[in-house]
Short mmCIF file of C-alpha atoms in Angstrom, two decimals:
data_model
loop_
_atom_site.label_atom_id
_atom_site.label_comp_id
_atom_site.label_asym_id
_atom_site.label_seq_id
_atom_site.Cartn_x
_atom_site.Cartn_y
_atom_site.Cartn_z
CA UNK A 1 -32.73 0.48 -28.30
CA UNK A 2 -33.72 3.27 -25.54
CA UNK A 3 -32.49 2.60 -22.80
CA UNK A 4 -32.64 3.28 -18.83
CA UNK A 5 -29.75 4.11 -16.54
CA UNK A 6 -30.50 4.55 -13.03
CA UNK A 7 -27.73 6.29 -10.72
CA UNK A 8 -26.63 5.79 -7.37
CA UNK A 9 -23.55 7.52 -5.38
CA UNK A 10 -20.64 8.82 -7.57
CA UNK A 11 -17.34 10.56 -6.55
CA UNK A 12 -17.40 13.78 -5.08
CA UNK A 13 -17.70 16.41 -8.07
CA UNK A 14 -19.64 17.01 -10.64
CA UNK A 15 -18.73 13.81 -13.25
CA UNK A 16 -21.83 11.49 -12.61
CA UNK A 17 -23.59 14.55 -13.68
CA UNK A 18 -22.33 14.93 -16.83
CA UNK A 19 -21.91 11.64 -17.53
CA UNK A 20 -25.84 11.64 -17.04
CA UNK A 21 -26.39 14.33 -19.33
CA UNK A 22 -24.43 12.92 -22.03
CA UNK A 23 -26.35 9.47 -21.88
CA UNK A 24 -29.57 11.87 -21.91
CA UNK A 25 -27.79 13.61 -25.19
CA UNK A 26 -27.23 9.64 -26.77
CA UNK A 27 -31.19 9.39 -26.46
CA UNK A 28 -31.45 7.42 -23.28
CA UNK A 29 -33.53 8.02 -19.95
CA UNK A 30 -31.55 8.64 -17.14
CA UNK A 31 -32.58 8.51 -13.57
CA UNK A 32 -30.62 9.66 -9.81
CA UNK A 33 -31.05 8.89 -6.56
CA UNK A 34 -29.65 11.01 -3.96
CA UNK A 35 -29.22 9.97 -0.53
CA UNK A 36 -27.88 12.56 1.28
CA UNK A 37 -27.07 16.31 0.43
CA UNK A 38 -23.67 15.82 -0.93
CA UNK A 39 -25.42 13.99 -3.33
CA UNK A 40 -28.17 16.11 -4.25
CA UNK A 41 -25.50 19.02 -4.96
CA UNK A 42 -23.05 17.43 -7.10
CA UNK A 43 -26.23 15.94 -9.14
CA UNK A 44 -27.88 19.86 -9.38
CA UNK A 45 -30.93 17.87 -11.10
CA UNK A 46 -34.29 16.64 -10.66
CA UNK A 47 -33.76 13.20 -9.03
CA UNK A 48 -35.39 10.77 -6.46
CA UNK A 49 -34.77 11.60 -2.82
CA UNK A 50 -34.88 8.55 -0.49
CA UNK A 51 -35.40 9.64 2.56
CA UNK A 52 -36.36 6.38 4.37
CA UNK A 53 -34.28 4.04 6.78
CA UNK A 54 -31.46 1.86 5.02
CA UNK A 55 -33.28 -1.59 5.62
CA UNK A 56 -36.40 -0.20 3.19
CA UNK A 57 -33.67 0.39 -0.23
CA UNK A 58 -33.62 -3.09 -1.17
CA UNK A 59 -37.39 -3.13 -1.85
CA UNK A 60 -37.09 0.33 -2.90
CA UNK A 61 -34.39 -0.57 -5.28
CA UNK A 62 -35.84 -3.16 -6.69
CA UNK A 63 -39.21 -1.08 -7.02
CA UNK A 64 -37.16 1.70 -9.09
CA UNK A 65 -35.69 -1.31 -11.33
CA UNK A 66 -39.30 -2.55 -11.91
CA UNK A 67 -41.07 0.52 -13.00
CA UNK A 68 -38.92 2.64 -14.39
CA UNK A 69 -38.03 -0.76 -16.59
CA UNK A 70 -34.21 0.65 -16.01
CA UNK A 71 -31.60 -1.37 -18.09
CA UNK A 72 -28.39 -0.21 -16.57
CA UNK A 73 -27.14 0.29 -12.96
CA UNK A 74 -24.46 2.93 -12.75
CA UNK A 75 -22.18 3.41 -9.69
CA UNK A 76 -18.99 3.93 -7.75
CA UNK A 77 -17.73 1.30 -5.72
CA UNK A 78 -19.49 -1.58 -5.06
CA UNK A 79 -18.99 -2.33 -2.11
CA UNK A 80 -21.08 0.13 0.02
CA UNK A 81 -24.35 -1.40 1.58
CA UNK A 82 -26.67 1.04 -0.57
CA UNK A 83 -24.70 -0.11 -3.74
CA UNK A 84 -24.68 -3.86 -2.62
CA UNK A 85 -28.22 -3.81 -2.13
CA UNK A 86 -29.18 -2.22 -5.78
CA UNK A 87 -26.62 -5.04 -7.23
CA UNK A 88 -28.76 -7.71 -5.62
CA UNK A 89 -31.57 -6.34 -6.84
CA UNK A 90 -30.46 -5.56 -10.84
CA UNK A 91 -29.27 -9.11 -10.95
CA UNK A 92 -32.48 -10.63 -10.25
CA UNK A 93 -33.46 -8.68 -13.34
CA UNK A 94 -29.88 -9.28 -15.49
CA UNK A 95 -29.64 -5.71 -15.66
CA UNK A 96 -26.11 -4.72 -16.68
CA UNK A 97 -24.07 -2.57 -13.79
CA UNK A 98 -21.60 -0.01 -14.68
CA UNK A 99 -18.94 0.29 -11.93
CA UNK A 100 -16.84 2.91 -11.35
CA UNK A 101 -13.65 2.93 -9.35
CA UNK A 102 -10.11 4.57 -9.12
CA UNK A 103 -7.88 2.98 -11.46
CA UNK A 104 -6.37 -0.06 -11.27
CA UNK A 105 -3.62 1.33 -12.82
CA UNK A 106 -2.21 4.55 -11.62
CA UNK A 107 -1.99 7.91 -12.47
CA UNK A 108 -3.91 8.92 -15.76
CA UNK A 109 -6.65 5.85 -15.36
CA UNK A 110 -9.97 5.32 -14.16
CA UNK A 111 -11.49 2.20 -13.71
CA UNK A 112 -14.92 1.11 -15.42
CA UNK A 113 -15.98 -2.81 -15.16
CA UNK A 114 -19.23 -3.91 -15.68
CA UNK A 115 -20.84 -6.09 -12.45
CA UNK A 116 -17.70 -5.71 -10.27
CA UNK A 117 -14.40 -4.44 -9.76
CA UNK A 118 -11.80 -5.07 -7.72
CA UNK A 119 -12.21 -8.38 -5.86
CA UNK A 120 -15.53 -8.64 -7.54
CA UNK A 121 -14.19 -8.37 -10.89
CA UNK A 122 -14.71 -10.68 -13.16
CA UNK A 123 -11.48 -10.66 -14.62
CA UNK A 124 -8.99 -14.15 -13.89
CA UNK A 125 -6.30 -14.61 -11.75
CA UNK A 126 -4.66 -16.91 -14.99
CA UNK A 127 -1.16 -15.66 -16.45
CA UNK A 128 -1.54 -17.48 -19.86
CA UNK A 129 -5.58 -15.53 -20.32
CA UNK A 130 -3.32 -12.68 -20.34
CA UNK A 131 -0.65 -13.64 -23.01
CA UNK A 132 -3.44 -15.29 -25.32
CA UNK A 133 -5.71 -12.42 -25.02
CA UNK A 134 -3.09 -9.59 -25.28
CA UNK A 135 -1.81 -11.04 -28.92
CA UNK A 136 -4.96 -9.42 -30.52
CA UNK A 137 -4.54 -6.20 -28.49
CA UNK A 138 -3.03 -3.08 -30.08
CA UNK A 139 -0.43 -1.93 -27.53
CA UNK A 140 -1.44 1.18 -25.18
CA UNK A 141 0.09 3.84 -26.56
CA UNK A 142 2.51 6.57 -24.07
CA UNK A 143 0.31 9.74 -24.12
CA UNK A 144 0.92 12.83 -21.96
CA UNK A 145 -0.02 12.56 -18.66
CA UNK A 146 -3.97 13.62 -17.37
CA UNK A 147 -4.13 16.60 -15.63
CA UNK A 148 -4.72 16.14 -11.46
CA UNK A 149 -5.71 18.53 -9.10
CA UNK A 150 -5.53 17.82 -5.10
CA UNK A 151 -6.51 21.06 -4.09
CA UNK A 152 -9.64 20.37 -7.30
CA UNK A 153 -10.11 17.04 -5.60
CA UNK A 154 -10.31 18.41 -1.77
CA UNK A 155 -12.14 21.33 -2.53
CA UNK A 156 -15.25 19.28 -3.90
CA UNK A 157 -15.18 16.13 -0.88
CA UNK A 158 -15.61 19.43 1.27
CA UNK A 159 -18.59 21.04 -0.63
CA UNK A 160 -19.91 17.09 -0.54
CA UNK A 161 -19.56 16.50 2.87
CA UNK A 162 -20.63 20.06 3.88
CA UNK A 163 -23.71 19.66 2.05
CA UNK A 164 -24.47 16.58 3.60
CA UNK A 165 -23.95 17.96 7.05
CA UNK A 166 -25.96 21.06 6.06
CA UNK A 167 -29.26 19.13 4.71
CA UNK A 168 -29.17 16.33 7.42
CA UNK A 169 -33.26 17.39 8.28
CA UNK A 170 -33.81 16.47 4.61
CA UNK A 171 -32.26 12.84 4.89
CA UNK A 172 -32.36 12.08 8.58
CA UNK A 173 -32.06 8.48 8.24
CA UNK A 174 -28.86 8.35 6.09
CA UNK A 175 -25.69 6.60 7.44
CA UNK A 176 -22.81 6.86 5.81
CA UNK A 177 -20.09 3.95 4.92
CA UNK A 178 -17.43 5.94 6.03
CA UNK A 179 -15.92 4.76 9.69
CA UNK A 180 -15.70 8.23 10.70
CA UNK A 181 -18.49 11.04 10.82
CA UNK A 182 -17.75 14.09 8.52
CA UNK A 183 -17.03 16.87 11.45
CA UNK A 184 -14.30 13.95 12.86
CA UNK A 185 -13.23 13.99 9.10
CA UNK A 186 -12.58 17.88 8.45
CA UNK A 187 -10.79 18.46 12.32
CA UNK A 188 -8.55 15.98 10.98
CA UNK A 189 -7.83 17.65 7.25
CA UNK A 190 -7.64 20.94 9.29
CA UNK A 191 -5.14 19.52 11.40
CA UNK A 192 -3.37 17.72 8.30
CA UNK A 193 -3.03 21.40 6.34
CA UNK A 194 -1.64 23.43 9.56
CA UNK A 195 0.46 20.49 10.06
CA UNK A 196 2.34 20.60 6.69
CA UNK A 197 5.20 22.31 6.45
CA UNK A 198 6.18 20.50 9.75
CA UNK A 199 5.28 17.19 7.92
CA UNK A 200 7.44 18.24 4.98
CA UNK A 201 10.50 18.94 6.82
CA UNK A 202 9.86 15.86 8.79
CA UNK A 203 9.28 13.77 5.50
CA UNK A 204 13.16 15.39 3.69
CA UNK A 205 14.51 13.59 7.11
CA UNK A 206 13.35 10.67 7.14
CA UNK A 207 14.24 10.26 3.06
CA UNK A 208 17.89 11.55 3.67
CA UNK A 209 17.97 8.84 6.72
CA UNK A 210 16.79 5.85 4.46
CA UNK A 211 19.46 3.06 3.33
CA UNK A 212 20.41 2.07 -0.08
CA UNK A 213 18.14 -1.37 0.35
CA UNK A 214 14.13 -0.53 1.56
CA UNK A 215 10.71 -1.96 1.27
CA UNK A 216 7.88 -0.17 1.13
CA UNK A 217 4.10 -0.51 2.58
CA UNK A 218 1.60 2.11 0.96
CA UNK A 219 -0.60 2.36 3.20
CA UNK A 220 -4.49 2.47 2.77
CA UNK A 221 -7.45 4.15 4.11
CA UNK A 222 -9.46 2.54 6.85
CA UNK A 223 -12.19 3.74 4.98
CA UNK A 224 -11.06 2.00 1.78
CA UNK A 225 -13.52 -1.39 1.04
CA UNK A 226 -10.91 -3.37 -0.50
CA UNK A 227 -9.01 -3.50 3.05
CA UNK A 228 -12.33 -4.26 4.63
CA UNK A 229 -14.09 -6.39 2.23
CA UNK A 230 -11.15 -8.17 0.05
CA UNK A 231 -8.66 -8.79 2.49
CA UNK A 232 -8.46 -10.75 5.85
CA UNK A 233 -7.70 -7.83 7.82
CA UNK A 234 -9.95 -5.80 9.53
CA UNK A 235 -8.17 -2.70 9.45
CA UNK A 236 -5.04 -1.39 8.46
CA UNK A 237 -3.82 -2.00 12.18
CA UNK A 238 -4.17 -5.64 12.36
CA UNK A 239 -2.11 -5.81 8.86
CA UNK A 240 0.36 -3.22 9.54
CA UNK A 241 0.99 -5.59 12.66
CA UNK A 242 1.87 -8.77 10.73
CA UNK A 243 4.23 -7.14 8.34
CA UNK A 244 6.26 -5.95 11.33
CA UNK A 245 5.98 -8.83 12.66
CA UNK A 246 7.18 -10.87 9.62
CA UNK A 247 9.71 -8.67 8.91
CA UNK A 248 11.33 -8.54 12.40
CA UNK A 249 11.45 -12.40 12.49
CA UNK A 250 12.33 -13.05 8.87
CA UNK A 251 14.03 -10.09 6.96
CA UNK A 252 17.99 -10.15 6.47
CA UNK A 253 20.32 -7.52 8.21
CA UNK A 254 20.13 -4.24 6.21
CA UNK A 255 16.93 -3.11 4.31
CA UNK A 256 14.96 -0.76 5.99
CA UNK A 257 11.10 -0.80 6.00
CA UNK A 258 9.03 2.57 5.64
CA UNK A 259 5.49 2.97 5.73
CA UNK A 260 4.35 5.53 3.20
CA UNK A 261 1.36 7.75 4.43
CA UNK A 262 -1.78 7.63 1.79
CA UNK A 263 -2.15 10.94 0.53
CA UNK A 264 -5.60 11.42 1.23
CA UNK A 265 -5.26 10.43 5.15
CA UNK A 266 -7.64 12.09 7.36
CA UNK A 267 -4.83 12.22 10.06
CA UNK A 268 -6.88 10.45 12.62
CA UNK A 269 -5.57 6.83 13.57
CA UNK A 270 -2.00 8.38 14.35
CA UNK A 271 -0.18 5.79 12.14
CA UNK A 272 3.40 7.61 12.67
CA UNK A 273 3.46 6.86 16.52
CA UNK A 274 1.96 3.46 16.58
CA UNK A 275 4.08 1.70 14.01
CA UNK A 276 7.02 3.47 15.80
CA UNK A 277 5.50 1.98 19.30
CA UNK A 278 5.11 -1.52 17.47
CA UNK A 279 8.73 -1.22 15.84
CA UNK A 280 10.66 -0.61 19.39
CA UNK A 281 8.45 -3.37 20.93
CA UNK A 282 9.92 -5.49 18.59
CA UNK A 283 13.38 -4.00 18.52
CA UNK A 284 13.55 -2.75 15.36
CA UNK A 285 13.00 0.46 15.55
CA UNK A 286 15.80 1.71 13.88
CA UNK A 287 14.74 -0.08 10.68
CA UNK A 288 11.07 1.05 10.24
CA UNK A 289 10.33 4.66 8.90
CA UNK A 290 7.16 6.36 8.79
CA UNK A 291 7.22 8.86 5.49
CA UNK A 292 4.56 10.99 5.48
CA UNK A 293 5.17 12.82 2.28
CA UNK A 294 6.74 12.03 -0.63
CA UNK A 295 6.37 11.23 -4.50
CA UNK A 296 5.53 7.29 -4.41
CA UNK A 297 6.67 6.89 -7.85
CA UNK A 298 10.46 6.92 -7.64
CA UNK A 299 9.99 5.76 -3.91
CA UNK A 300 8.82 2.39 -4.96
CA UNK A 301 10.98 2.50 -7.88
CA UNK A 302 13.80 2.02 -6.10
CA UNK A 303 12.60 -0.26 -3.85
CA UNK A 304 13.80 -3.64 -2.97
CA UNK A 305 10.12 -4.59 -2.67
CA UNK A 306 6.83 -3.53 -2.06
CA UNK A 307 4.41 -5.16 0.31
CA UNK A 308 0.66 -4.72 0.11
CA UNK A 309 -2.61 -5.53 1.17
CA UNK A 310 -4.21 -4.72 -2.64
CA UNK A 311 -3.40 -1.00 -2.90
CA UNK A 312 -3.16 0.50 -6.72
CA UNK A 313 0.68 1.52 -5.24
CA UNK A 314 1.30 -2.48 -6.85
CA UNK A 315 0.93 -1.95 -10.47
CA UNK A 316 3.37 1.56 -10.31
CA UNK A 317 5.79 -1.11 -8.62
CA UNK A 318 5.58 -3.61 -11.23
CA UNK A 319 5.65 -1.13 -13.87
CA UNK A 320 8.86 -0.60 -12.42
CA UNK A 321 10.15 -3.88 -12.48
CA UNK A 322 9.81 -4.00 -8.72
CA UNK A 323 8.74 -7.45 -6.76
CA UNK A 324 5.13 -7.34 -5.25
CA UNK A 325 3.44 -9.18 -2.08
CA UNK A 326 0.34 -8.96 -2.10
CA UNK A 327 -1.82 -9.70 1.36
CA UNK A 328 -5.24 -9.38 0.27
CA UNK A 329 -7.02 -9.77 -3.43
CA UNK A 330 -6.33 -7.59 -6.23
CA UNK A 331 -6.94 -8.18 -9.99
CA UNK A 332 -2.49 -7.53 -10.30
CA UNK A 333 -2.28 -10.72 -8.22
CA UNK A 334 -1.15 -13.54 -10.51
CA UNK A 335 1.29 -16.18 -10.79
CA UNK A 336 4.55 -14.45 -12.64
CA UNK A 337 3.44 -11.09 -11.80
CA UNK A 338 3.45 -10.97 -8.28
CA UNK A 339 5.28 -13.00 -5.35
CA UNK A 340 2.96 -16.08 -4.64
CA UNK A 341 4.66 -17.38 -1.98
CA UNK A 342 4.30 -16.78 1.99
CA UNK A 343 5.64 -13.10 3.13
CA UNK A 344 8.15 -14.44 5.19
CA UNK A 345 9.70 -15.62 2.37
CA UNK A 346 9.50 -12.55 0.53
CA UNK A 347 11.77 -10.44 2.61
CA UNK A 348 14.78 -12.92 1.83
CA UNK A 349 13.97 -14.15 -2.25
CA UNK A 350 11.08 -11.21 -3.05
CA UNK A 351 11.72 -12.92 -7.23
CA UNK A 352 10.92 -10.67 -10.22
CA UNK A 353 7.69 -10.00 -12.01
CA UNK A 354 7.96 -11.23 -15.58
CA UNK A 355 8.02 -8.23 -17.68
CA UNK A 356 5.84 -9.58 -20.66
CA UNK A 357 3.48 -11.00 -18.52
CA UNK A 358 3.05 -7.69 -16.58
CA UNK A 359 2.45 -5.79 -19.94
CA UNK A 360 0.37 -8.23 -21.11
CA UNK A 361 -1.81 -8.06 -18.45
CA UNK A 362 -1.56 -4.03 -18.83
CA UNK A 363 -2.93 -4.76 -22.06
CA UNK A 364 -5.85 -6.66 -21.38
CA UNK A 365 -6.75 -4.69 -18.51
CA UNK A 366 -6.93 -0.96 -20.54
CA UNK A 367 -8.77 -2.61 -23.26
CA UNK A 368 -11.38 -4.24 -21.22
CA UNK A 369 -12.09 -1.96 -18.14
CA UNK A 370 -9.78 1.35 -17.89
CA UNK A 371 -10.34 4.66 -19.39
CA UNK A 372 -8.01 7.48 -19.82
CA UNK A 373 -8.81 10.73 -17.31
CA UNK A 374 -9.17 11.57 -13.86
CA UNK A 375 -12.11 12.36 -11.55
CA UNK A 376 -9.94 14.85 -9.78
CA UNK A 377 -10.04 17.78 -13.05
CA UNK A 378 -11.97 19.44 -15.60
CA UNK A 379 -9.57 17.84 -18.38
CA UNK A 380 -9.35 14.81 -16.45
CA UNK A 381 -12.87 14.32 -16.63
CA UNK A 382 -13.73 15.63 -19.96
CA UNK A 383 -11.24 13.10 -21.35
CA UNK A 384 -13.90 10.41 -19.60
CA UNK A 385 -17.11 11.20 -20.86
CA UNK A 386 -17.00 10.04 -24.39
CA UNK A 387 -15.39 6.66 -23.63
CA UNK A 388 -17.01 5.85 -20.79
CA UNK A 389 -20.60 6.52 -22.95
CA UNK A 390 -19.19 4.32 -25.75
CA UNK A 391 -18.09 1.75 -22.99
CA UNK A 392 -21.10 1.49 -21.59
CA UNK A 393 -23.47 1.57 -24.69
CA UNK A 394 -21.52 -1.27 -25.76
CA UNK A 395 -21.96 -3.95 -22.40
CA UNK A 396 -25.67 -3.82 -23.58
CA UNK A 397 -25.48 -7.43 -22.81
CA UNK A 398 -24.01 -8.79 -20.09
CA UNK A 399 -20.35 -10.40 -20.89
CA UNK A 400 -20.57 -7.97 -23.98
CA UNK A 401 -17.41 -5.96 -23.70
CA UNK A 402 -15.40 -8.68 -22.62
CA UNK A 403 -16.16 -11.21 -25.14
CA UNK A 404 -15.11 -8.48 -27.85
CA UNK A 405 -12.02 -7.66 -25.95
CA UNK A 406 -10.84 -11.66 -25.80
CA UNK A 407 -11.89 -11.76 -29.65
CA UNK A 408 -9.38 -8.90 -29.91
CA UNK A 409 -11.76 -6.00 -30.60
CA UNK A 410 -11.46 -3.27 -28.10
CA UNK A 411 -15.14 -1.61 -27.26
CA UNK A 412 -13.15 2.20 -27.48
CA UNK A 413 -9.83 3.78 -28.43
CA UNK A 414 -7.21 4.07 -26.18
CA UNK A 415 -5.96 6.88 -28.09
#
């Protein structure tokens, strides 16, 4: 059957594009819409322009749906207001959405769910789904890892957010989701690269200063909707202040605690001097640390614990064998994986995640709704394309790729 997949926002780059043209290449109709000129660059296509005020997309969206007859919604993240609107809309209609999303397992992994990711994914919070499911699985294989490129990744948010800035007369009435306008956004990167060989010397300090016994806190970006929208916080302020707090009343003599910067910080809340304010208000100061730069793999591997609001940084700690609180929702956040229990209590008895039902999970989770690759390269990407088409021709029907992953027949390879 033909069928119709209708675009929204992607990530920076050029992969919704090709992803587009191979659907177009599998015989189906694709349509874009751009709203801003980031979007209308990385595209480089005929597309739909909407130009008007945010408040008119949810008729508009559901007018697209309508007469185009499009089958398939195809987007990244759902959590931004444009995107929740158009997922209102297609499931009026049943239409099947295709939801992109960095992986939930990290590196090498994208995530693709269909209808919502994240804590709008479908998937259960139920250790023994896992373990029955997983029997019919065929292990994921150890392949080499997916090529990455920061400097790939950077380059293209710039030429996205440039354009934007540069055709603002063509889409006057856009507003971004992002807490910070795009100017405020590149003074901080600036600021971030002259900054960095200060920050590196800084960062071999501050690891040659930490104690055998440490927790860690990845941070996440303010920006980031699964601190805002699955998570009780309201920023990563209010939940960087009740760990410290938790920890200074309840953690035993010794461990340290050390924030690790997120990589792709803009550099403008200041997060180095107000923990270390918060830390000497309440007299531990010389137990936090604020690590700016470093390789969070065998960081959190040799943790004592790791402490989270839902960050990805979770599954490379249980992977690990490393115990996991986590503060918010996250799809990793079940019984015998991570630490159910208050995170006062963590600090003393953080427990162990139970190895098979970890890689059971793991299991379950790259059959149904990861692909191998990486937005952030050429290989990375082309490693994405073919899956992801096969993926998606395959949820046709609603609940279709999941029912044939829980009767143990994977919609794509893994290999």
């Amino acid at each position: 059957m033909r069928r119709c997949f209708l675009f929204l926002q992607g990530p920076p780059g050029p992969f919704f594009r090709q992803l587009g043209a191979a659907l177009r290449c599998a015989g189906h109709d694709v349509l874009r819409v751009n709203f801003n000129g980031g979007d209308r660059l990385d595209w480089g296509a005929p597309a739909i322009d909407f130009r008007q005020r945010g408040e008119a997309w949810p008729d508009e969206a559901g007018a697209l749906i309508r007469q185009n007859h499009v089958t398939d919604l195809v987007l990244f993240g759902d959590c931004r207001p444009l995107h929740r609107a158009a997922i209102s809309a297609a499931a009026e209609r049943q239409i099947t959405v295709h939801v992109f999303e960095e992986g939930y397992v990290r590196p090498d992994w994208v995530t693709l769910e269909q209808n919502g990711v994240n804590g709008h994914s479908s998937l259960p919070r139920d250790a023994e789904y896992y373990c029955r499911t997983a029997i019919h699985l065929a292990p994921v294989p150890a392949l080499p890892p997916v090529p990455a490129s920061f400097m790939q990744r950077a380059r293209e948010a710039f030429a996205y957010y440039g354009a934007s800035a540069a055709l603002t007369l063509r889409f006057p009435r856009y507003r971004s989701h992002r807490p910070f306008p795009s100017t405020a956004e590149a003074a901080g990167w600036l600021r971030r690269f002259a900054r960095h060989p200060l920050v590196r010397w800084r960062s071999r300090a501050v690891r040659r200063a930490l104690a055998s016994s440490y927790f860690v806190v990845p941070l996440q970006l303010d920006s980031d909707h699964q601190l805002r929208v699955h998570s009780p916080f309201e920023g990563m302020e209010s939940a960087i202040r009740a760990i410290l707090a938790s920890f200074a009343g309840h953690a035993p003599d010794g461990p340290m605690l050390v924030f690790k910067e997120h990589p792709l910080d803009n550099g403008l809340r200041y997060w180095r001097k107000r923990i270390e304010a918060q830390a000497l208000a309440l007299g531990i100061a010389d137990r936090v640390r604020y690590l700016e730069h470093a390789d969070i793999a065998p960081l959190v591997a040799h943790a004592r614990g790791v402490v989270t609001v839902n960050s990805t940084t979770g599954t490379l700690a249980l992977a690990a064998g490393v115990p996991v609180k986590v503060l918010g929702r996250a799809v990793y956040d079940v019984p015998g994986i991570t630490h159910q229990g208050p995170l006062d209590g963590f600090w003393e008895a953080p427990g162990r995640p139970q190895v098979e039902i970890y890689a059971a999970f793991r299991r379950v989770l790259a059959h149904r709704c990861l692909l191998r690759g990486s937005f952030s390269s050429r290989e990375g990407r082309a490693l994405l394309i073919e899956p992801a088409v096969t993926r998606m021709l395959a949820a046709g029907t609603t609940g279709d790729a999941v029912r044939a992953v829980e009767a143990g027949k994977p919609v794509r390879a893994l290999t």
